[in-house]
Coordinates of N, CA and C in Angstrom, one line a residue:
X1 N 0.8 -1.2 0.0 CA 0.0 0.0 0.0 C 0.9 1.3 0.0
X2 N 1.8 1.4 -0.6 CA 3.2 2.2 -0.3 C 2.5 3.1 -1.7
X3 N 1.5 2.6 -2.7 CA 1.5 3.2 -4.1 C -0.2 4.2 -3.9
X4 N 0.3 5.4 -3.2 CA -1.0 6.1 -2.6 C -1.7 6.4 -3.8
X5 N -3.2 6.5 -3.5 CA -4.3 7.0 -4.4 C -5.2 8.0 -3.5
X6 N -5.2 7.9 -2.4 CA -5.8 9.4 -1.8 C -4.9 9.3 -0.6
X7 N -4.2 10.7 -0.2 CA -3.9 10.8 1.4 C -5.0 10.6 2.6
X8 N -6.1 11.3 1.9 CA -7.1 11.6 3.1 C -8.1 10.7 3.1
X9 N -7.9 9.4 2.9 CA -9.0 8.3 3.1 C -8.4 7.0 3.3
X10 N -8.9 6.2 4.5 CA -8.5 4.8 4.5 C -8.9 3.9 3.7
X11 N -7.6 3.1 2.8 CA -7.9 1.9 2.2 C -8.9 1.3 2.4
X12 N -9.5 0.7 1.3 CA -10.9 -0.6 1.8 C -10.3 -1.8 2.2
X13 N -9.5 -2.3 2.7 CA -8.9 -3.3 2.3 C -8.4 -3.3 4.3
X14 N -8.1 -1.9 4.5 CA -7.7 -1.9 6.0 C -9.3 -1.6 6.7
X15 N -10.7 -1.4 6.1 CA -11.8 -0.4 7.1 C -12.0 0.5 6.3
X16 N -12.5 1.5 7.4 CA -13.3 2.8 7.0 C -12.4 3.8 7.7
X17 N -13.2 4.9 7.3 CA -12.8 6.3 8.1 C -13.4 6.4 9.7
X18 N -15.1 5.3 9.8 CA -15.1 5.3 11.0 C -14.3 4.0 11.7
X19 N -13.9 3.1 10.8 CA -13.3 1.8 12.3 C -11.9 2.9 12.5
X20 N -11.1 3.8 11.5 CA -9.9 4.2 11.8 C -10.0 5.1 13.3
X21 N -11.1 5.8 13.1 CA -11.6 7.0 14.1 C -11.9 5.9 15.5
X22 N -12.3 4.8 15.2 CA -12.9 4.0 16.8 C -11.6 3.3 16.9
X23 N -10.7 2.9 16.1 CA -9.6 2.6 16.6 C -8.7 3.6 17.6
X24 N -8.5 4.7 17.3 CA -8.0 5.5 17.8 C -8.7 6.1 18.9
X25 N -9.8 5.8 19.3 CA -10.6 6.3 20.0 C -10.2 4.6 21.4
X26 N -10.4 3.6 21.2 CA -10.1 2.9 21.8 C -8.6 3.0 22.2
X27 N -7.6 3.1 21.5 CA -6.1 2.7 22.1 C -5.8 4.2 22.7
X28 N -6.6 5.5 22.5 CA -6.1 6.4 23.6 C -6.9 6.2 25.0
X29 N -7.9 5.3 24.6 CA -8.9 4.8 26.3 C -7.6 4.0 27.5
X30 N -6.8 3.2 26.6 CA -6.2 2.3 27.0 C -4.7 2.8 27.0
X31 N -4.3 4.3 26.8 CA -3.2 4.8 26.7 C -2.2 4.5 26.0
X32 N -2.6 3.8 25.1 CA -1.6 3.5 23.3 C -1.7 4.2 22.6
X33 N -0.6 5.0 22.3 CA -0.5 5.9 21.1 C -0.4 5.5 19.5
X34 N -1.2 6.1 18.5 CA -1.3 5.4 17.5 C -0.4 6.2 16.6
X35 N 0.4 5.7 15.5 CA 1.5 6.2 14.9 C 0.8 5.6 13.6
X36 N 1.1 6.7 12.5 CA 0.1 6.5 11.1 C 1.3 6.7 10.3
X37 N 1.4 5.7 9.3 CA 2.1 5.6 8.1 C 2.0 6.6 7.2
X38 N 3.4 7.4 7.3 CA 2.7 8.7 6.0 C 3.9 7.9 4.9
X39 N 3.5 8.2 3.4 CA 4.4 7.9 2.5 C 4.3 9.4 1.7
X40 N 6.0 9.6 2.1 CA 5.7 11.1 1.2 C 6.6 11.4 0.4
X41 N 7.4 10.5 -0.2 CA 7.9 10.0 -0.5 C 7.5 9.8 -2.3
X42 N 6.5 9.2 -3.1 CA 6.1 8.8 -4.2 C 4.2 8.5 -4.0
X43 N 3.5 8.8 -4.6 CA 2.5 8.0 -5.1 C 2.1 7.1 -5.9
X44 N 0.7 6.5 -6.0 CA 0.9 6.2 -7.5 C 1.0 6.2 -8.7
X45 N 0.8 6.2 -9.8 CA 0.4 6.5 -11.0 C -0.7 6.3 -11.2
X46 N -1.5 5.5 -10.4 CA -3.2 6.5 -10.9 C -3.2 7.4 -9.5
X47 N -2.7 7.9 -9.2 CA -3.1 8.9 -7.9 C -3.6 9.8 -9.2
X48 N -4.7 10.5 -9.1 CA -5.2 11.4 -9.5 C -4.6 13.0 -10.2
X49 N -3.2 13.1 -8.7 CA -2.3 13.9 -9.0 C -1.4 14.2 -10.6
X50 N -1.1 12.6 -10.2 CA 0.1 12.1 -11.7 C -1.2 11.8 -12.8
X51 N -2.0 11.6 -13.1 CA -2.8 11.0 -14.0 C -3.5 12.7 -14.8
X52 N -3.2 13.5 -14.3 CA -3.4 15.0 -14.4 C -2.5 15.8 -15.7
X53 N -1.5 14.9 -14.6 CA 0.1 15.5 -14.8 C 0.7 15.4 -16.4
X54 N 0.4 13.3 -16.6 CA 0.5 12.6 -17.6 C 0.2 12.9 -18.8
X55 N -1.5 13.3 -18.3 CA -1.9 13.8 -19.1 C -2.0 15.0 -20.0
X56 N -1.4 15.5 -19.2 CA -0.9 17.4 -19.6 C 0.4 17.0 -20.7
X57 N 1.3 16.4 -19.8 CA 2.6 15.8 -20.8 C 2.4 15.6 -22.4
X58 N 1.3 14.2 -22.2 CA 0.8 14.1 -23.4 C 0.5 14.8 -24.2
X59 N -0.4 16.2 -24.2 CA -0.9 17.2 -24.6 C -0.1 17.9 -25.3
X60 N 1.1 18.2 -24.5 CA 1.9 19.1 -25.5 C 2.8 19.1 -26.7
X61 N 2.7 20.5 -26.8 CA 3.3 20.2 -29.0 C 5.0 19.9 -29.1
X62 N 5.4 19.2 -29.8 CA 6.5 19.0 -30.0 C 7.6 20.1 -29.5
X63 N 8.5 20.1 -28.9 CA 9.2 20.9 -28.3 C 9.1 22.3 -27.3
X64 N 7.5 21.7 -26.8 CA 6.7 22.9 -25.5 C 7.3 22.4 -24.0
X65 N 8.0 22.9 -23.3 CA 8.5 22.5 -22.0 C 6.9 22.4 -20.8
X66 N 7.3 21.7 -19.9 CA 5.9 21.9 -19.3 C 5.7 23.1 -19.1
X67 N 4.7 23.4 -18.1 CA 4.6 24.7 -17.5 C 3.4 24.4 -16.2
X68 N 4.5 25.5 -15.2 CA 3.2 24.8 -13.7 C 1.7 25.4 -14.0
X69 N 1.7 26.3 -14.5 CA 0.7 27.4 -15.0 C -0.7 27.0 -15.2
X70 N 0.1 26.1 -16.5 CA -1.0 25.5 -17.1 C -1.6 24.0 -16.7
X71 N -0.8 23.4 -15.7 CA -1.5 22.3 -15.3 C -0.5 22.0 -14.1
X72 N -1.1 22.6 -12.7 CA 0.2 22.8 -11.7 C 0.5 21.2 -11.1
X73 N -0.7 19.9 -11.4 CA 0.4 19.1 -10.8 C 1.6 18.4 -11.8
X74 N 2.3 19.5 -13.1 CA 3.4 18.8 -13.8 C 4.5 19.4 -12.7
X75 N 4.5 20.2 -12.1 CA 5.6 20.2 -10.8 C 5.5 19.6 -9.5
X76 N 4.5 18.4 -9.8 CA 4.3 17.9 -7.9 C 5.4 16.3 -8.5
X77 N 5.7 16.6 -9.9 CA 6.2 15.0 -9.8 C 8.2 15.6 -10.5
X78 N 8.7 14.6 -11.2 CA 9.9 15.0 -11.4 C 10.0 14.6 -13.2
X79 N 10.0 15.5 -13.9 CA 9.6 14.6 -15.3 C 10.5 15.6 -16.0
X80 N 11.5 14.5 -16.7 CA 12.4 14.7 -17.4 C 12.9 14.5 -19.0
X81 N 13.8 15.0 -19.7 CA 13.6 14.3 -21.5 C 14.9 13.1 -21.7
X82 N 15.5 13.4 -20.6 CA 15.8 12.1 -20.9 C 15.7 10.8 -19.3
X83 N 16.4 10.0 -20.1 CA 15.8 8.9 -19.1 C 16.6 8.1 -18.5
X84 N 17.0 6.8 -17.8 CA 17.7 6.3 -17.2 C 18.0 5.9 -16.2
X85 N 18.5 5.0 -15.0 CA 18.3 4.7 -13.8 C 16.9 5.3 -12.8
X86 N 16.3 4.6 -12.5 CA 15.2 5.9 -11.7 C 14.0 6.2 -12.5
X87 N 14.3 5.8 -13.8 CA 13.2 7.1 -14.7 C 12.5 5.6 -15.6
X88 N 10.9 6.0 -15.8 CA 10.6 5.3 -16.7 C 10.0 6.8 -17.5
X89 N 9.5 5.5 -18.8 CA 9.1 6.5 -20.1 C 7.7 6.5 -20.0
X90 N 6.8 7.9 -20.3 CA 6.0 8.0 -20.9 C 5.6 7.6 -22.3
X91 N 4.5 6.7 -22.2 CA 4.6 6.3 -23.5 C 3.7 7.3 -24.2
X92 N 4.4 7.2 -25.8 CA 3.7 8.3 -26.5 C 4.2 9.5 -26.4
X93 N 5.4 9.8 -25.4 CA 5.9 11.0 -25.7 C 7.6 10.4 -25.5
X94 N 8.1 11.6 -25.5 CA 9.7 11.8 -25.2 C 10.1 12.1 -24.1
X95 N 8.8 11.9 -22.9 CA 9.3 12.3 -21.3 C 9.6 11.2 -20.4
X96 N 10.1 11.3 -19.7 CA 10.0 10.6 -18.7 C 10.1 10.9 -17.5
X97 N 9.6 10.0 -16.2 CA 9.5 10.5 -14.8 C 10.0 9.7 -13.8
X98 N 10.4 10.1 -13.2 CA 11.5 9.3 -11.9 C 10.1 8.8 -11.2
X99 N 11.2 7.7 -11.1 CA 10.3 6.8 -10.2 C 11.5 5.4 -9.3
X100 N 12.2 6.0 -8.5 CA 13.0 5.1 -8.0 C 12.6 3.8 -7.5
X101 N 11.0 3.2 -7.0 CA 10.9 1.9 -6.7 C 10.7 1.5 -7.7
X102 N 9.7 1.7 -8.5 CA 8.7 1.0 -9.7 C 8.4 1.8 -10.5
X103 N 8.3 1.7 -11.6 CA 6.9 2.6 -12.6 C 6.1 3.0 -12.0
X104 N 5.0 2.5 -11.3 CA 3.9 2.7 -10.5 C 3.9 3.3 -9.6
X105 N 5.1 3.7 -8.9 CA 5.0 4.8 -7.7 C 6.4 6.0 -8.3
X106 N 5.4 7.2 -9.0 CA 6.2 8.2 -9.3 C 6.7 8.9 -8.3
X107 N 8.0 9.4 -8.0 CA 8.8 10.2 -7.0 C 7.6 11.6 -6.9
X108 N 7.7 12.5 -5.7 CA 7.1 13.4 -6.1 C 8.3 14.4 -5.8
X109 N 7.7 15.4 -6.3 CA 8.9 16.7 -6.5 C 9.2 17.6 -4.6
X110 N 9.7 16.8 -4.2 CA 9.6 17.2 -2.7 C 10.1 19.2 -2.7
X111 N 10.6 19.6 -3.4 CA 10.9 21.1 -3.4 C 10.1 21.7 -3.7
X112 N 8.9 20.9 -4.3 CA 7.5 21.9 -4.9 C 6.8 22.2 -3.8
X113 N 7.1 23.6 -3.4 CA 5.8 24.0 -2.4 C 4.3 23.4 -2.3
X114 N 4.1 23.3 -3.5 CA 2.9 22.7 -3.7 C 2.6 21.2 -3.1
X115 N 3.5 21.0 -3.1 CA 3.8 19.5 -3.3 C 3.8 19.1 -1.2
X116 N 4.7 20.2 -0.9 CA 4.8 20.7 0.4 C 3.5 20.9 1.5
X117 N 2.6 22.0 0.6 CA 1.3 22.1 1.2 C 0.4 21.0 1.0
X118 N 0.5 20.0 0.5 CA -0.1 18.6 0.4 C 0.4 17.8 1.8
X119 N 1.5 17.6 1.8 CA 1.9 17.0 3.1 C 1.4 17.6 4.0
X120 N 1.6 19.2 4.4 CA 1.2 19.7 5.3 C -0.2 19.4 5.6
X121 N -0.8 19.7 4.7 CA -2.5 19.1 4.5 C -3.0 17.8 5.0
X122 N -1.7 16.6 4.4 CA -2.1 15.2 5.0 C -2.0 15.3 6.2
X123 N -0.7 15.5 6.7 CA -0.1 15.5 8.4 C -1.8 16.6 9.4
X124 N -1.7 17.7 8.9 CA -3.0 18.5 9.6 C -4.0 17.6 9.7
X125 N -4.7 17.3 8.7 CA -6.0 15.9 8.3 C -5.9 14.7 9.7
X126 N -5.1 14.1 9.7 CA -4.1 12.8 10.3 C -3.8 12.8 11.9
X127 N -3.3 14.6 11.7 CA -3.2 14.6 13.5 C -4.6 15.0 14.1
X128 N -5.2 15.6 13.2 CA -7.1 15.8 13.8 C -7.8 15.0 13.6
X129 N -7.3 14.0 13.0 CA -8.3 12.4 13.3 C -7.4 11.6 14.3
X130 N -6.7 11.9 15.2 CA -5.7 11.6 16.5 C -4.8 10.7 16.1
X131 N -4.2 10.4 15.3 CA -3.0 10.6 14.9 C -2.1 10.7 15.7
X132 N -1.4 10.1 17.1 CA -0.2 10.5 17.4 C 1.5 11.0 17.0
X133 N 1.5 10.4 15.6 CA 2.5 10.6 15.1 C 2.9 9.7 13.7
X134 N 4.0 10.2 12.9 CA 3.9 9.4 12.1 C 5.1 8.8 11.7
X135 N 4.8 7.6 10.7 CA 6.3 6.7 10.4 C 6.3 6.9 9.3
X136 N 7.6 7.2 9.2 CA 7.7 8.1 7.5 C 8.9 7.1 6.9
X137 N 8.2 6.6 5.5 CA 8.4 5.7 4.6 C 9.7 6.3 3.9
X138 N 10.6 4.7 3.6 CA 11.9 5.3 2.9 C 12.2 6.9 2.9
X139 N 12.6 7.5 4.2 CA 13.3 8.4 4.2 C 14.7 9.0 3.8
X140 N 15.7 7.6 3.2 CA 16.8 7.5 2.9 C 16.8 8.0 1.2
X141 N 15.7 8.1 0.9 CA 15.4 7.8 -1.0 C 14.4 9.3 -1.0
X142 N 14.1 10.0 0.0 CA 13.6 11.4 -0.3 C 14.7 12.3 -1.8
X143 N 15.4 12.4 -1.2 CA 16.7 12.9 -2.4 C 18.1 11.8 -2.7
X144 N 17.4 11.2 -3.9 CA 18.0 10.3 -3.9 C 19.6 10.5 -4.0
X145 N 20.5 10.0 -2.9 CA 22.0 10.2 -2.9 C 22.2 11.3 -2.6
X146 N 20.9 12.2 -1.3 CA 21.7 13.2 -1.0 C 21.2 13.0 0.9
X147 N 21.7 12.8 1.3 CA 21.0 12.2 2.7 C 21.2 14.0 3.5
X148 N 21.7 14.6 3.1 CA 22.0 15.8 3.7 C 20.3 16.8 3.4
X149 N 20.0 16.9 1.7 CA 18.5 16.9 2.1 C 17.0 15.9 2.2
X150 N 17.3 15.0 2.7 CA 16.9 13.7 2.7 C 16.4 13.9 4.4
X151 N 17.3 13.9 4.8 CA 17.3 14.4 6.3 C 16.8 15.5 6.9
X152 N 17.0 17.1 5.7 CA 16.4 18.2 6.1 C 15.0 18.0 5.6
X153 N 14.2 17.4 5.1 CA 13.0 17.1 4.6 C 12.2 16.8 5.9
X154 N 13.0 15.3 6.4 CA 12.5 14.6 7.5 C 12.3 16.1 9.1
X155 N 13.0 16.8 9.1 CA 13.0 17.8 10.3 C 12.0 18.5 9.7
X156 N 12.0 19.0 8.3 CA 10.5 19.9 8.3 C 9.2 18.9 8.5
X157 N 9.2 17.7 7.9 CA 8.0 16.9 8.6 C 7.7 16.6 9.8
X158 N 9.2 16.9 10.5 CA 8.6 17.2 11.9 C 7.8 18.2 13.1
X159 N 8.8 19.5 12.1 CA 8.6 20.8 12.3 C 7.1 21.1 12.1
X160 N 6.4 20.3 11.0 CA 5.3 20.8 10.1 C 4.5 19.6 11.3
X161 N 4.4 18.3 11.6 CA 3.7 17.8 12.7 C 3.6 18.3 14.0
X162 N 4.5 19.2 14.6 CA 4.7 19.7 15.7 C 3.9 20.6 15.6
X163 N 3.3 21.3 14.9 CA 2.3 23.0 15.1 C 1.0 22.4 15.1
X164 N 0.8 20.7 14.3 CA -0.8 20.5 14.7 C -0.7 19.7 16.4
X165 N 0.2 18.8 17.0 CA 0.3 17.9 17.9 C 1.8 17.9 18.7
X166 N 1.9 18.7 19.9 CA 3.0 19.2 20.1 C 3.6 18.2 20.9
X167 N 3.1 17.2 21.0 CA 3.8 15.7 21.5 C 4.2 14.7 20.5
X168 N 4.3 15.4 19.4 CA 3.9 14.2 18.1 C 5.5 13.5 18.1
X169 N 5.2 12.4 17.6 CA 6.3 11.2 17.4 C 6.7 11.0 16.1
X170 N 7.9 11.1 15.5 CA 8.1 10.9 14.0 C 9.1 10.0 14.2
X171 N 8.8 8.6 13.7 CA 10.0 7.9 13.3 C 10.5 7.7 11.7
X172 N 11.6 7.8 11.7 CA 12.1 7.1 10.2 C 12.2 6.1 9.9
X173 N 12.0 5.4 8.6 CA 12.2 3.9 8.1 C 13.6 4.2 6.9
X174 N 14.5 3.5 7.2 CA 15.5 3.7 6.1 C 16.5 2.9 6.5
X175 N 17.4 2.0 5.9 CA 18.0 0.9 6.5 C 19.3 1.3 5.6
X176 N 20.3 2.0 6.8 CA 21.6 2.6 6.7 C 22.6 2.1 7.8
X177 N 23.7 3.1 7.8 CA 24.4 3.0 9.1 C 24.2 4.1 9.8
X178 N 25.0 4.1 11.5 CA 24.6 4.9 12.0 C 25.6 6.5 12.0
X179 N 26.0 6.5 11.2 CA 26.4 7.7 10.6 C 25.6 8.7 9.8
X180 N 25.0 7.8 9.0 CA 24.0 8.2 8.5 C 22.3 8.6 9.0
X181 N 22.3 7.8 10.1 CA 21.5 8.1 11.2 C 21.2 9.4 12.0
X182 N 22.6 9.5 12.2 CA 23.0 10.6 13.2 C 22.4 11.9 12.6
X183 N 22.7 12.2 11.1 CA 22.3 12.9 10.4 C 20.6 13.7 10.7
X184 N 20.0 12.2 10.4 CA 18.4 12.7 10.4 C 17.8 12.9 12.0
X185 N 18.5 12.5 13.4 CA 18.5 12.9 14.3 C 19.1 14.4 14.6
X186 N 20.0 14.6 13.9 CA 20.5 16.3 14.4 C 19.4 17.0 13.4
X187 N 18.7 16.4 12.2 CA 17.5 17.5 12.0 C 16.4 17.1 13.0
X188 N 16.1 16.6 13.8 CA 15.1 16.4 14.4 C 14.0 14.8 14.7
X189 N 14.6 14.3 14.0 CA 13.4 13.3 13.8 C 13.6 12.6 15.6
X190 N 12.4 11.9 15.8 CA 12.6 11.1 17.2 C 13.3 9.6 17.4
X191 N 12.9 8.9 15.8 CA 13.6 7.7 16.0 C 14.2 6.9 14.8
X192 N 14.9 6.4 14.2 CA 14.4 5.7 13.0 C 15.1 4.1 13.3

C-alpha cells in the first residue's frame, strides 16, 4: 500500500474512516498511542495527481516545456527528457518521470511548495483524526544520494507535525548506518 491514491482516506482493504476513528478512539482509552504511516515519499500512477500531470505531458506540442501554470500538478512530480536509472518512459511521448521503486510509484517533486502544502495538509487531516504521530516511509530515498537533504525534509516533517500535535512522534524507516542516522537525528526526527 506504499502506491498512494488518496492521502485523506483509509484503504478498503484496511476499514473505514469510522473503524480508523474508533480505533483511535479505543487505544487512547487504553493509553496506546497510535503512529500513522505517512508515504511522502512517491504516489501512485493512478493517484489522481500524476494522471493529471501525464496527461498534460501528453498534450503538449513538440518541443513545449511543461509549464506549472498550465496544469500545476506537472511540478508535484519530477519529469524529465531524458531517461535512465530511476526514470521510466511516458509512453507516446519523449518524457519521462522518476520513479526510483517502480513505474507505479512516481517520486514526487519534494521542493515543490505545492507539493509541500499537500503533506502539510495530510499530516493536519491525520493529526485531527488523532494521529499520534507518524512513520515516514523510505526516508533515505527522499533525495536520492543526498542524505544531507533527505534528512532536512524529514526535520520539516517534523517541524510541520509539531504546530498540529506538540507531542507528536516521528520515526524514520530507512536501512543505513549509524552515521547516516546521526544525520536525520540532528535534523530532528525522534527515532528511525
Amino acid at each position: 500500500k506504499y502506491d498512494v491514491t488518496d492521502y485523506l482516506a483509509v484503504d478498503d482493504d484496511f476499514g473505514s474512516m469510522a473503524d480508523f476513528e474508533n480505533l483511535v478512539q479505543e487505544c487512547h482509552s487504553r493509553g496506546i498511542r497510535v503512529i500513522f504511516d505517512l508515504v511522502a515519499n512517491h504516489t501512485s500512477d493512478r493517484h489522481p495527481w500524476f494522471q493529471e500531470a501525464v496527461s498534460y505531458i501528453k498534450s503538449l506540442p513538440e518541443g513545449k516545456e511543461p509549464d506549472a501554470s498550465e496544469c500545476r500538478y506537472v511540478d508535484y512530480y519530477n519529469f524529465a527528457k531524458k531517461g535512465g536509472n530511476g526514470f521510466e518512459k511516458i509512453q507516446g511521448t519523449d518524457w519521462f518521470y522518476e520513479a526510483r521503486f517502480w513505474g507505479g510509484m512516481p517520486d514526487l517533486n519534494l521542493d515543490s511548495e505545492q507539493v509541500r502544502d499537500e503533506i502539510r495538509e495530510v499530516i493536519r487531516f491525520w493529526s485531527e483524526k488523532g494521529a499520534d504521530g507518524f512513520r515516514l516511509d523510505a526516508v533515505t530515498s527522499y533525495y536520492t544520494g543526498d542524505t544531507e537533504k533527505s534528512a532536512a525534509f524529514t526535520g520539516w516533517i517534523k517541524q510541520t507535525a509539531l504546530q498540529y500535535n506538540p507531542d507528536c512522534y516521528v520515526v524514520g524507516e530507512g536501512w543505513t548506518d549509524q552515521r547516516i542516522y546521526a544525520q536525520y537525528y540532528a535534523d530532528g526526527i525522534d527515532s528511525m
